[in-house]
Coordinates of C-alpha atoms in Angstrom, one line a residue:
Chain P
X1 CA 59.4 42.6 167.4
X2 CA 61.3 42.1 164.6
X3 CA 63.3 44.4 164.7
X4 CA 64.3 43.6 168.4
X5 CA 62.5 47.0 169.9
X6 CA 60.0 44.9 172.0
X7 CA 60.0 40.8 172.6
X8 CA 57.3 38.8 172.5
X9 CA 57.6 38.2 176.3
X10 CA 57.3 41.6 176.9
X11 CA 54.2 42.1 174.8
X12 CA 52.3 39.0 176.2
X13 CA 53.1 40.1 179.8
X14 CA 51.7 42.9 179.5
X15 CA 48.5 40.8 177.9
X16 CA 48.1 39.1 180.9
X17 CA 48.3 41.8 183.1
X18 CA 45.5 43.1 181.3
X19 CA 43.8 39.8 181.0
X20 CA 43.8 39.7 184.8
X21 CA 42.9 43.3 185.2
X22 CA 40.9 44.4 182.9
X23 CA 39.8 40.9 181.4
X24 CA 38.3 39.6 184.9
X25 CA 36.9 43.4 185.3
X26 CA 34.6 43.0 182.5
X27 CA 33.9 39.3 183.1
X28 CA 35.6 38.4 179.8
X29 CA 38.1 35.8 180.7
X30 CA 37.8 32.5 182.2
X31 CA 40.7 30.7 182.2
X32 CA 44.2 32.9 181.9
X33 CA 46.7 30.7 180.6
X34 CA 50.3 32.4 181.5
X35 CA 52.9 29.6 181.8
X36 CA 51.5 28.5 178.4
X37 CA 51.4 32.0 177.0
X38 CA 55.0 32.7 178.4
X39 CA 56.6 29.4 177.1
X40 CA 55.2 30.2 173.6
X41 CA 56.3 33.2 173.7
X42 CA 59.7 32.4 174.6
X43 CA 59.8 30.2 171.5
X44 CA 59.1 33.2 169.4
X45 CA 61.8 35.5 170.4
X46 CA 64.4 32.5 170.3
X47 CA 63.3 32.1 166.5
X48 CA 64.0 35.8 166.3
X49 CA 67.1 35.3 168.3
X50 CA 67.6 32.4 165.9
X51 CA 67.8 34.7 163.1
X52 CA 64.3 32.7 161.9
X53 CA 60.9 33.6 160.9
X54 CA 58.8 33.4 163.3
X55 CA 55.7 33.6 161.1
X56 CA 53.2 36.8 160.5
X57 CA 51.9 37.2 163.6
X58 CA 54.8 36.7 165.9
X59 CA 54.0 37.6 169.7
X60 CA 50.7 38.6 169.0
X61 CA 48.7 38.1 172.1
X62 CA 44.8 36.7 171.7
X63 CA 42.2 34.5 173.0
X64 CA 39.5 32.2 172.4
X65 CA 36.3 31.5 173.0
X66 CA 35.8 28.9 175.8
X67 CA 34.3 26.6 173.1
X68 CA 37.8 25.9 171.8
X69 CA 39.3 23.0 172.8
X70 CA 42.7 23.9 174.5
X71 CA 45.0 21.1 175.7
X72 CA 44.9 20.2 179.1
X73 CA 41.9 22.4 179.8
X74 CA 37.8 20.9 180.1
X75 CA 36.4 22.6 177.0
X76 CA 33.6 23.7 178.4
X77 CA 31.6 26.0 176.5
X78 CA 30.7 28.5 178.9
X79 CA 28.7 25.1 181.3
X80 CA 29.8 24.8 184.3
X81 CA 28.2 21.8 184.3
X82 CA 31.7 20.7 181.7
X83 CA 34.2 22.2 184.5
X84 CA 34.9 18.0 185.6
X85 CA 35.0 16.8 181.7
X86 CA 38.5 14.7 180.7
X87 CA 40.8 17.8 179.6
X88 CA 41.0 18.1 175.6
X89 CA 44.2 15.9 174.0
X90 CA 44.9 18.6 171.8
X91 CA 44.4 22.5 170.4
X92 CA 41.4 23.2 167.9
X93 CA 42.7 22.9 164.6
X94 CA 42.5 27.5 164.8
X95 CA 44.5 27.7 167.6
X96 CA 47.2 25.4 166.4
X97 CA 47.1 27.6 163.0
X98 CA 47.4 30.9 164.8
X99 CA 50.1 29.5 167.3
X100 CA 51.7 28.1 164.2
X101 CA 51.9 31.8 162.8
X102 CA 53.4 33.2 165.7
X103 CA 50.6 34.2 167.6
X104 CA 50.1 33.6 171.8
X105 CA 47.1 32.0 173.4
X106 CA 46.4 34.1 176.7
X107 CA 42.9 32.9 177.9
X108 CA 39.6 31.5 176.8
X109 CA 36.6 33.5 176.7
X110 CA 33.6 34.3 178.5
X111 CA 30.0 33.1 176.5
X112 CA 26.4 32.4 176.6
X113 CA 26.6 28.8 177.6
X114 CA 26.6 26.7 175.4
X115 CA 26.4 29.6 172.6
X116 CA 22.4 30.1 172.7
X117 CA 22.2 33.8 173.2
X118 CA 23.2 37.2 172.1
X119 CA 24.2 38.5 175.5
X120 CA 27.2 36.4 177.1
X121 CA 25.0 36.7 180.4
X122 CA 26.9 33.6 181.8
X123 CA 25.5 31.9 185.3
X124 CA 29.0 30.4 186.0
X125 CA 31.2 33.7 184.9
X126 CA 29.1 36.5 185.2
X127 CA 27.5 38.9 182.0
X128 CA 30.4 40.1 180.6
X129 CA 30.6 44.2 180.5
X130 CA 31.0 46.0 177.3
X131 CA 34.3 48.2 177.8
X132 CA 32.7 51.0 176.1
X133 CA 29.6 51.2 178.9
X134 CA 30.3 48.7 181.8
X135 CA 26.8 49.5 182.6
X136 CA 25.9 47.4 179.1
X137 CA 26.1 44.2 177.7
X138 CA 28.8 43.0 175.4
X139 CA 26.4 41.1 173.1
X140 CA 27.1 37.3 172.8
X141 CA 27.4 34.6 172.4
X142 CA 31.0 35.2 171.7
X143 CA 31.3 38.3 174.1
X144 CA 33.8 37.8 175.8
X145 CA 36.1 38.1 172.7
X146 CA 34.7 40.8 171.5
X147 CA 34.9 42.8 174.9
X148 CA 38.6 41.7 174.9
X149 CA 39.9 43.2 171.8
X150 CA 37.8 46.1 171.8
X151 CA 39.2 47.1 175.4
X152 CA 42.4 46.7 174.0
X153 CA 43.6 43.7 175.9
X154 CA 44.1 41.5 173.2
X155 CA 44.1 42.4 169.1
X156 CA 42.8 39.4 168.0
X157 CA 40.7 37.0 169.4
X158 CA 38.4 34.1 168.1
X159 CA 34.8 33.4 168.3
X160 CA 31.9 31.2 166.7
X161 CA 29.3 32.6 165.0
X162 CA 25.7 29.9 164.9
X163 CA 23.1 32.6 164.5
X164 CA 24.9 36.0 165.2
X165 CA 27.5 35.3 168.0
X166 CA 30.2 37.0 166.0
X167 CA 28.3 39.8 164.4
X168 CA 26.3 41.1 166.9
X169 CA 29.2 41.2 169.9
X170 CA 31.3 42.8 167.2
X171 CA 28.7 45.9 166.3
X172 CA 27.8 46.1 170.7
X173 CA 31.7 46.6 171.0
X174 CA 32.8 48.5 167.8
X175 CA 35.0 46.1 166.4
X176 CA 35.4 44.1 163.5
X177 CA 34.3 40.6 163.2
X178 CA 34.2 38.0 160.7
X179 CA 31.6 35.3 160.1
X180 CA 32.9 33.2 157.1
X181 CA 31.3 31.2 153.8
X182 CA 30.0 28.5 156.0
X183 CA 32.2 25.3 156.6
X184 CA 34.9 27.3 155.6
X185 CA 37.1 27.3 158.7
X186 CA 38.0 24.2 159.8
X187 CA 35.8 23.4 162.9
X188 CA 37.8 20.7 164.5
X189 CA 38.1 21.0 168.3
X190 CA 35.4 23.6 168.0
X191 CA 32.2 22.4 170.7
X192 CA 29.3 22.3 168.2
X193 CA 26.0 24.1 168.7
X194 CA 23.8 23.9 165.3
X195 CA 26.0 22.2 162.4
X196 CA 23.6 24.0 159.6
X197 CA 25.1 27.1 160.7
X198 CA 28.0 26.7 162.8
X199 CA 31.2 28.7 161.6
X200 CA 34.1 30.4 163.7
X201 CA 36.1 33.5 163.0
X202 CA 38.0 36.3 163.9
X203 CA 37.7 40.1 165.8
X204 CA 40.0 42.3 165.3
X205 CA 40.2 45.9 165.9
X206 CA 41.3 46.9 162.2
X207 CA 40.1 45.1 158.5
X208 CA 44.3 44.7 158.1
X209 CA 44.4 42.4 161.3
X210 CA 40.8 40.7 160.2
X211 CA 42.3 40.0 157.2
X212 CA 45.2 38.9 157.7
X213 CA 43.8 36.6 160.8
X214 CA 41.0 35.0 158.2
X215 CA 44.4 34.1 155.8
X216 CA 46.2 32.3 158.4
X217 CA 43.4 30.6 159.6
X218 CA 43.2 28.8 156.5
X219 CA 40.6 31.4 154.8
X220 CA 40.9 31.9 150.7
X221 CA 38.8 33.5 148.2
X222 CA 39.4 34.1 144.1
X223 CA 39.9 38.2 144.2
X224 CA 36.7 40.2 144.0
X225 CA 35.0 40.8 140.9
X226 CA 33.5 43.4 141.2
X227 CA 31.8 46.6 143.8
X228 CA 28.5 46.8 142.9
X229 CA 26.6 47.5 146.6
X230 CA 23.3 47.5 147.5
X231 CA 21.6 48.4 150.9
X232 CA 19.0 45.8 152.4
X233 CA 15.5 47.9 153.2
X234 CA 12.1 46.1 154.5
X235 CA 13.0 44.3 157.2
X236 CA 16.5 45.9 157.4
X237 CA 15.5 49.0 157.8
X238 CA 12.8 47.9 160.3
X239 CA 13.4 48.2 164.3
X240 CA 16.8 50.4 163.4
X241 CA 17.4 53.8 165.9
X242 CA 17.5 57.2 164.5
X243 CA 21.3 56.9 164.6
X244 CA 22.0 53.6 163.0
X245 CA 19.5 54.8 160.0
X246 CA 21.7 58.1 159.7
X247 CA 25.1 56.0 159.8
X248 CA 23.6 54.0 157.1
X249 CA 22.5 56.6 155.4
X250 CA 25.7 58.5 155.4
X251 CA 27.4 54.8 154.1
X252 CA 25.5 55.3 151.6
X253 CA 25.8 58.5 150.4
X254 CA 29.7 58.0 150.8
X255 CA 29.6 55.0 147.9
X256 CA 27.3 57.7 146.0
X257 CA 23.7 56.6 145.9
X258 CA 23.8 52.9 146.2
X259 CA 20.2 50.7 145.7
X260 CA 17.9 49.9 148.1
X261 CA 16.7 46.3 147.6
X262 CA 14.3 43.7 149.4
X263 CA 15.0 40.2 150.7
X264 CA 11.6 38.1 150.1
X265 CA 10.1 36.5 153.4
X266 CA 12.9 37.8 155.6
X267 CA 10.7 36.8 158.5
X268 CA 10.1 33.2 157.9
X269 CA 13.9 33.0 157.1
X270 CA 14.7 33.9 160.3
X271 CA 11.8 32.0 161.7
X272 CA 13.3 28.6 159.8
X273 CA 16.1 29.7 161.6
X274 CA 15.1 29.6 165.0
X275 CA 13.7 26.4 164.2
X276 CA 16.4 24.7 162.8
X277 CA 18.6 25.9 165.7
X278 CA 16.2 24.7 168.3
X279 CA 15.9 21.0 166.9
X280 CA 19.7 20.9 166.5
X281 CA 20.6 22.4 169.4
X282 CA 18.2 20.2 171.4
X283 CA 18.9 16.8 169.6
X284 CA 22.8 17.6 170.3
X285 CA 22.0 18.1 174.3
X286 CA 19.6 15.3 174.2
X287 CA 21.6 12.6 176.0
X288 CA 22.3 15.0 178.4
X289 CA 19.3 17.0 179.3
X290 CA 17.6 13.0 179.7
X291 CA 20.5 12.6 182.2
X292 CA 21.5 16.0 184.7
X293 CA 18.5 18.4 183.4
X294 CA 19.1 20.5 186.5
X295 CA 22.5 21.0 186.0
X296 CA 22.2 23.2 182.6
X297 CA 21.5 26.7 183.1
X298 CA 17.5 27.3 183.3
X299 CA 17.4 29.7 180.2
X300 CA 19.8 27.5 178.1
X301 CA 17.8 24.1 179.4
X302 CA 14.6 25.1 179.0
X303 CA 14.7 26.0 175.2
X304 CA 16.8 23.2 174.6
X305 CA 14.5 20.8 175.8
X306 CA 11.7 22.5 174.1
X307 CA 13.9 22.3 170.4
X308 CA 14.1 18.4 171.6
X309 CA 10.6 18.1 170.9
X310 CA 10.0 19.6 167.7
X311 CA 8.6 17.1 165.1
X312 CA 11.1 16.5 162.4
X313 CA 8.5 17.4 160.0
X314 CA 8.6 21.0 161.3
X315 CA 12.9 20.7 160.8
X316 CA 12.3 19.4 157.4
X317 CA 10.2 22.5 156.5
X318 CA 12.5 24.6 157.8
X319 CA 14.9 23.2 155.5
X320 CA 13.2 23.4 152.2
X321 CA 12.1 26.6 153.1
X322 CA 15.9 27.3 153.3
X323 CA 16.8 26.2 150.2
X324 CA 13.8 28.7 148.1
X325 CA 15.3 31.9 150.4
X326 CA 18.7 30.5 149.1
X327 CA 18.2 30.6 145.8
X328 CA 16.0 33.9 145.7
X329 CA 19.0 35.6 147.3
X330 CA 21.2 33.7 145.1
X331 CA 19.9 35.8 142.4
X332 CA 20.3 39.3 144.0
X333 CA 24.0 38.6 144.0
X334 CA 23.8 38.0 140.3
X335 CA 23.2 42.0 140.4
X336 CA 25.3 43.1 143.2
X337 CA 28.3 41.6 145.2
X338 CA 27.7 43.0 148.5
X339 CA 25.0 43.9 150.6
X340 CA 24.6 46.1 153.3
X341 CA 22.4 45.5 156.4
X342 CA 22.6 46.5 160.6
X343 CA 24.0 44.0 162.5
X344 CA 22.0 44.9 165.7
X345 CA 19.6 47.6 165.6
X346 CA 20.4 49.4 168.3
X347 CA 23.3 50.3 171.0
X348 CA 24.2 47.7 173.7
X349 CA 21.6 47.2 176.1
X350 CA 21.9 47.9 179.9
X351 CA 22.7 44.9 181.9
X352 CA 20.0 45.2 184.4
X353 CA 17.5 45.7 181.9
X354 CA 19.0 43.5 179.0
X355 CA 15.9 44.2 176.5
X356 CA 15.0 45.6 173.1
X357 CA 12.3 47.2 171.4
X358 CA 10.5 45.0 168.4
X359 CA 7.2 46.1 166.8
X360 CA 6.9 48.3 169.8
X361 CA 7.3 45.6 172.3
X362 CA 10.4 45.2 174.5
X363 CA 11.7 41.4 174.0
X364 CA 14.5 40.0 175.8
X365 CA 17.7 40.9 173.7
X366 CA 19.1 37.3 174.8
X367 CA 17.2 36.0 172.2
X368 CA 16.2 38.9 169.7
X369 CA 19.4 40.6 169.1
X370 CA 20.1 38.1 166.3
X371 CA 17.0 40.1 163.7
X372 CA 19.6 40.9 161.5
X373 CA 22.1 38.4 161.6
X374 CA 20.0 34.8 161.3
X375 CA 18.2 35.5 158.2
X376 CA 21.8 35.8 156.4
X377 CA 23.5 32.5 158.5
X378 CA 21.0 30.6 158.3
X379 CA 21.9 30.4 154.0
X380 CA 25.6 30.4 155.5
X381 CA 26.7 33.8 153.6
X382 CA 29.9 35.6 154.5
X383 CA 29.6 38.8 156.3
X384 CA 31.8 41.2 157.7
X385 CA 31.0 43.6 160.4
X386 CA 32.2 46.9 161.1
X387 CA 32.0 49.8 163.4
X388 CA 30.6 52.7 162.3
X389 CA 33.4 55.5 163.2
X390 CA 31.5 57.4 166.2
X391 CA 34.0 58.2 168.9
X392 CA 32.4 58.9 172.2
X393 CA 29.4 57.4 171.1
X394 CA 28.0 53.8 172.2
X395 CA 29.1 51.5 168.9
X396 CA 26.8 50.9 166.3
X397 CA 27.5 48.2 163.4
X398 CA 26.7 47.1 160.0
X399 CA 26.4 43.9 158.4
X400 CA 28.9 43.7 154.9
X401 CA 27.2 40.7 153.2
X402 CA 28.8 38.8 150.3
X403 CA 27.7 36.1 148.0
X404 CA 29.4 32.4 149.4
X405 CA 32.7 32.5 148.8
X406 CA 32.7 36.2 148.6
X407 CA 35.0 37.6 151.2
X408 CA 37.2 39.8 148.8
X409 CA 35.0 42.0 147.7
X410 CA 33.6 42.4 151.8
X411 CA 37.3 42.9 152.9
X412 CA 38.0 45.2 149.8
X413 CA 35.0 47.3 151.2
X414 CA 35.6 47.3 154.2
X415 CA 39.3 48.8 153.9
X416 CA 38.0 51.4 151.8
X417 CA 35.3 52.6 153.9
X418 CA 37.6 52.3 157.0
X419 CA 40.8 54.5 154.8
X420 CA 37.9 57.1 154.4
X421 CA 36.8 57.4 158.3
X422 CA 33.3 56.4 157.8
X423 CA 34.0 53.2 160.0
X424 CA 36.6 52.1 162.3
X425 CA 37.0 51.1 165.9
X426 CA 37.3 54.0 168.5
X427 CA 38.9 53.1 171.6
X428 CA 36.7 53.3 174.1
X429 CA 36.3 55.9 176.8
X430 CA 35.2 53.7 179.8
X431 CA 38.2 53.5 183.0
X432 CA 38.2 49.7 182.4
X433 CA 40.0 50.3 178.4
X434 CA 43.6 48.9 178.6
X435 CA 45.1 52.0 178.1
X436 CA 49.0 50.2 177.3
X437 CA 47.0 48.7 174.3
X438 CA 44.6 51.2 173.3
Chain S
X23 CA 1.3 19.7 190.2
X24 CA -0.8 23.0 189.2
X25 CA -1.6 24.3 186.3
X26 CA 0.8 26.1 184.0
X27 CA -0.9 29.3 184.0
X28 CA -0.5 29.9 180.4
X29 CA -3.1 30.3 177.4
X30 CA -2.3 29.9 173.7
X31 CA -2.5 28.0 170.5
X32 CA -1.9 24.8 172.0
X33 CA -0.4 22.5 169.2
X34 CA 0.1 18.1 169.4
X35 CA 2.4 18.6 166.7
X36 CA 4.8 20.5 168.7
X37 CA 4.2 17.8 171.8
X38 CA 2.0 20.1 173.5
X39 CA -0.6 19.3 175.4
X40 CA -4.3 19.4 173.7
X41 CA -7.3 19.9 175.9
X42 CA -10.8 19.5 175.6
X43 CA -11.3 22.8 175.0
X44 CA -8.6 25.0 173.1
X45 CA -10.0 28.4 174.7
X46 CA -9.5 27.0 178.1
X47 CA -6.2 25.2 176.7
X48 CA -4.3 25.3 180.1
X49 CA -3.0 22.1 180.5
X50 CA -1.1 21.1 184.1
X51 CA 2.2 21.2 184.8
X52 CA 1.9 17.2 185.3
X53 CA 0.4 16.7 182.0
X54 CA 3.2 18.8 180.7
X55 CA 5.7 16.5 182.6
X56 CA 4.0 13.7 181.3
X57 CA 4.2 14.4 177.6
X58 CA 7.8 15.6 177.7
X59 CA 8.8 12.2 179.1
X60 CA 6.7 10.3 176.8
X61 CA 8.5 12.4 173.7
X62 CA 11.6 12.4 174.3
X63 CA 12.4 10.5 177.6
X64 CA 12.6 13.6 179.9
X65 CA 11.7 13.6 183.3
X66 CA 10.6 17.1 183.9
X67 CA 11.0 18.8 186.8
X68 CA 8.3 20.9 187.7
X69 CA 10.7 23.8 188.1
X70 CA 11.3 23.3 184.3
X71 CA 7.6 23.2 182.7
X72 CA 6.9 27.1 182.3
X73 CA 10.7 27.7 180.9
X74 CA 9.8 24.6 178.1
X75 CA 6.2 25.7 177.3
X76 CA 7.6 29.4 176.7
X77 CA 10.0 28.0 174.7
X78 CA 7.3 25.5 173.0
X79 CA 4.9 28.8 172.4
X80 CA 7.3 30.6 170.3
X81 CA 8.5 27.8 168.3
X82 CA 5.1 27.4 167.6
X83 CA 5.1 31.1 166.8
X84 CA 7.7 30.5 164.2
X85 CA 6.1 27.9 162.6
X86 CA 3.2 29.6 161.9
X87 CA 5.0 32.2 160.6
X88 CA 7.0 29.8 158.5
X89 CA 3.7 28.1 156.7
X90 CA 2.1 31.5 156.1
X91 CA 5.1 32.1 153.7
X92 CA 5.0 28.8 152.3
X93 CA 1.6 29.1 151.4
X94 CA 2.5 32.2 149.7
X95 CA 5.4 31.4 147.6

């Protein structure tokens, strides 16, 4: 663009022809913004016309997930219910920072409303498809944004991540995904869901782009120490298919025999979790759920109302509980500075039968698919997750974990794992990939 | 309003509904109702009571899972 072989007008048309193509296909968008994304991207090329720099990510195309506000839009976080609220006055704080850099808003993003699920099976917008098997879910909550970039619609995109709503869409889609030291990214204009755990953060369809997205959003760490890795067993290695073991495995072996360690009382941490998310999450909707119950939808309402009523003696143990696992983890990274775990266990569900196996029991993956992900959230650790490289093969995804303010060292792993072909993001082979893109 | 037509460890702490006899614990949908808009101000629709008591039944699942580790540590 630079260089004047392509403009940014050029580029974001295209983007929106594949938003409205592809993007509606998969139920992934749900509001295109084109005059916006056209007038922005006019300004870019005239800076370039201008002889000015138009920042490091001039023209590129992405979206957000509908829980941004956008201005003049209802943010509505995946409710219909929100469809009728007063427009927001301004951009979230990301999108502002992105647009600032060059980049192009094109659309907001399909979700689990009000971001409590792993699924993105939306009553309002439809389940959003994964591009690799339209047959399957994308994961969620932020699906929609990961189902974008990986089809190749959009490189970059922007999520929120409470329990797992980064991580697990990101390893269902084979794509890289970011959930930051939490209360690292500024939140502002961001609909809240659990303020414990809330963070938001970037896909992206190589660790450059992640990177480079997590800088710009306002992201900084002090340089990495250190390499020292460790797999998580125990739980970790619980609930995992035949094929996620091997890819782990063959991580592994790659780094040349790393450890395998244990997290103490990984199931109560993610049981705190859960807790802590329900009282939040219920206290938030409160006002509301008093006022138009019926108008939530069903699976959303029901455990909302039920996290109203939890005693705030049962919160309060969560939270001590929270600060123990904190500090028993704490010391593992005095040992090792990152920690390798799955993101989900297994491949992207099918949509009609949107369930996963746990202790030999098949649980909705709505609200399981997080086994991985809240235990390490829920003490607000940073964690990147990659695709294992499998081309032709339904994604699988891992979990880099880093100690808080630790996201060198996961980026610096990450590009080296990716230079050697043990991960990366295969386009995918479904009719519905953006093939201009891909 | 019928009964929930759902067993478990029922559990006041959680703002579910004792009964008389915890084997038998299947409270009503209207005493369900009932506590719900005594707790937090809810009226219930009847539609609603098996979604919230599933969802009160594995908080309370969590919890208990939750204590056995504190007792531990």
């Amino acid at each position: 663009m630079r260089a004047g072989e392509r403009s940014a007008v050029s580029v974001v048309t295209e983007a929106l022809r594949a938003m409205e193509g592809a993007g509606r296909d998969l139920r992934a968008a749900t509001v295109i913004l084109a005059e916006r994304a056209l007038a922005q991207a006019a300004r870019v090329d005239a800076l370039i016309a201008e002889g000015r720099d138009p920042g490091p990510l001039a023209g590129v195309p992405f979206g957000v997930k509908d829980l941004f506000d956008v201005a003049g839009l209802p943010t509505t976080a995946g409710a219909a219910m929100l469809l009728g609220a007063p427009p927001a006055a301004r951009d979230a704080e990301a999108v502002a920072r992105l647009e600032a850099a060059g980049a192009v808003l094109v659309a907001t993003l399909n979700m689990d409303a009000f971001a409590y699920g792993f699924a993105t099976i939306n009553a309002h917008y439809g389940t959003t498809r994964n591009p690799h098997d339209p047959d399957r879910i994308a994961g969620g909550s932020s699906g929609g944004s990961a189902a974008a970039v990986a089809a190749g619609i959009v490189p970059l995109s922007l999520g929120s991540d409470t329990n797992g709503s980064i991580r697990v869409p990101s390893a269902l889609c084979g794509i890289y995904g970011l959930k930051p030291t939490h209360g690292c990214l500024l939140m502002q204009g961001v609909y809240p869901f659990v303020d414990s755990f809330d963070d938001i953060g970037p896909f992206a369809r190589s660790v450059a782009d992640l990177r480079l997205a997590w800088e710009t959003l306002g992201g900084s760490a002090p340089p990495a120490t250190g390499q020292r890795v460790a797999r998580l067993g125990g739980w970790f290695a619980e609930n995992v298919s035949d094929a996620l073991a091997a890819g782990i495995d063959g991580v592994a072996q790659h780094l040349g025999g790393i450890d395998t360690i244990q997290l103490p009382r990984v199931d109560a941490a993610r049981s705190a979790a859960f807790l802590m998310t329900a009282a939040e999450g219920g206290a938030l909707h409160l006002p509301e759920l008093r006022t138009r119950p019926m108008e939530y939808d069903p699976a959303v309402r029901d455990r909302l109302i039920a996290g109203a009523m939890l005693p705030a003696t049962a919160y309060l143990e969560a939270q001590r509980f929270r600060a123990w696992f904190r500090e028993q983890v704490a010391r593992i990274f005095e040992r090792y500075d990152v920690l390798i775990a799955p993101a989900a266990g297994v491949p992207a569900p099918r949509i009609h039968d949107p369930m996963i196996p746990v202790n030999g029991e098949r649980v909705p993956a709505r609200a399981h698919l997080g086994l991985y992900t809240q235990p390490i959230s829920f003490i607000g650790l940073p964690v990147v997750s990659v695709p294992l490289f499998r081309p032709g093969e339904l994604p699988l995804g891992l979990q880099l974990i880093g100690r808080p303010h630790g996201e060198q060292a996961l980026f610096d792993l990450a590009a080296r794992l990716e230079a050697d072909g043990v991960i990366g993001a295969a386009s995918p082979a479904s009719s519905l990939r953006y093939a201009a893109q891909a | 309003m019928g009964c929930v037509g759902r067993t478990g460890p029922w559990r006041v702490e959680l703002g579910m509904v004792e009964t008389a006899d915890r084997d038998q614990a299947v409270p009503g949908a209207d005493a369900v109702a009932a506590h719900v808009k005594q707790l937090i101000g809810i009226h219930l629709p009847e539609a609603c009571v098996p979604g919230v008591v599933a969802g009160l039944e594995g908080l309370a699942a969590h919890l208990t899972v939750l204590r056995a580790a504190e007792r531990e540590r």
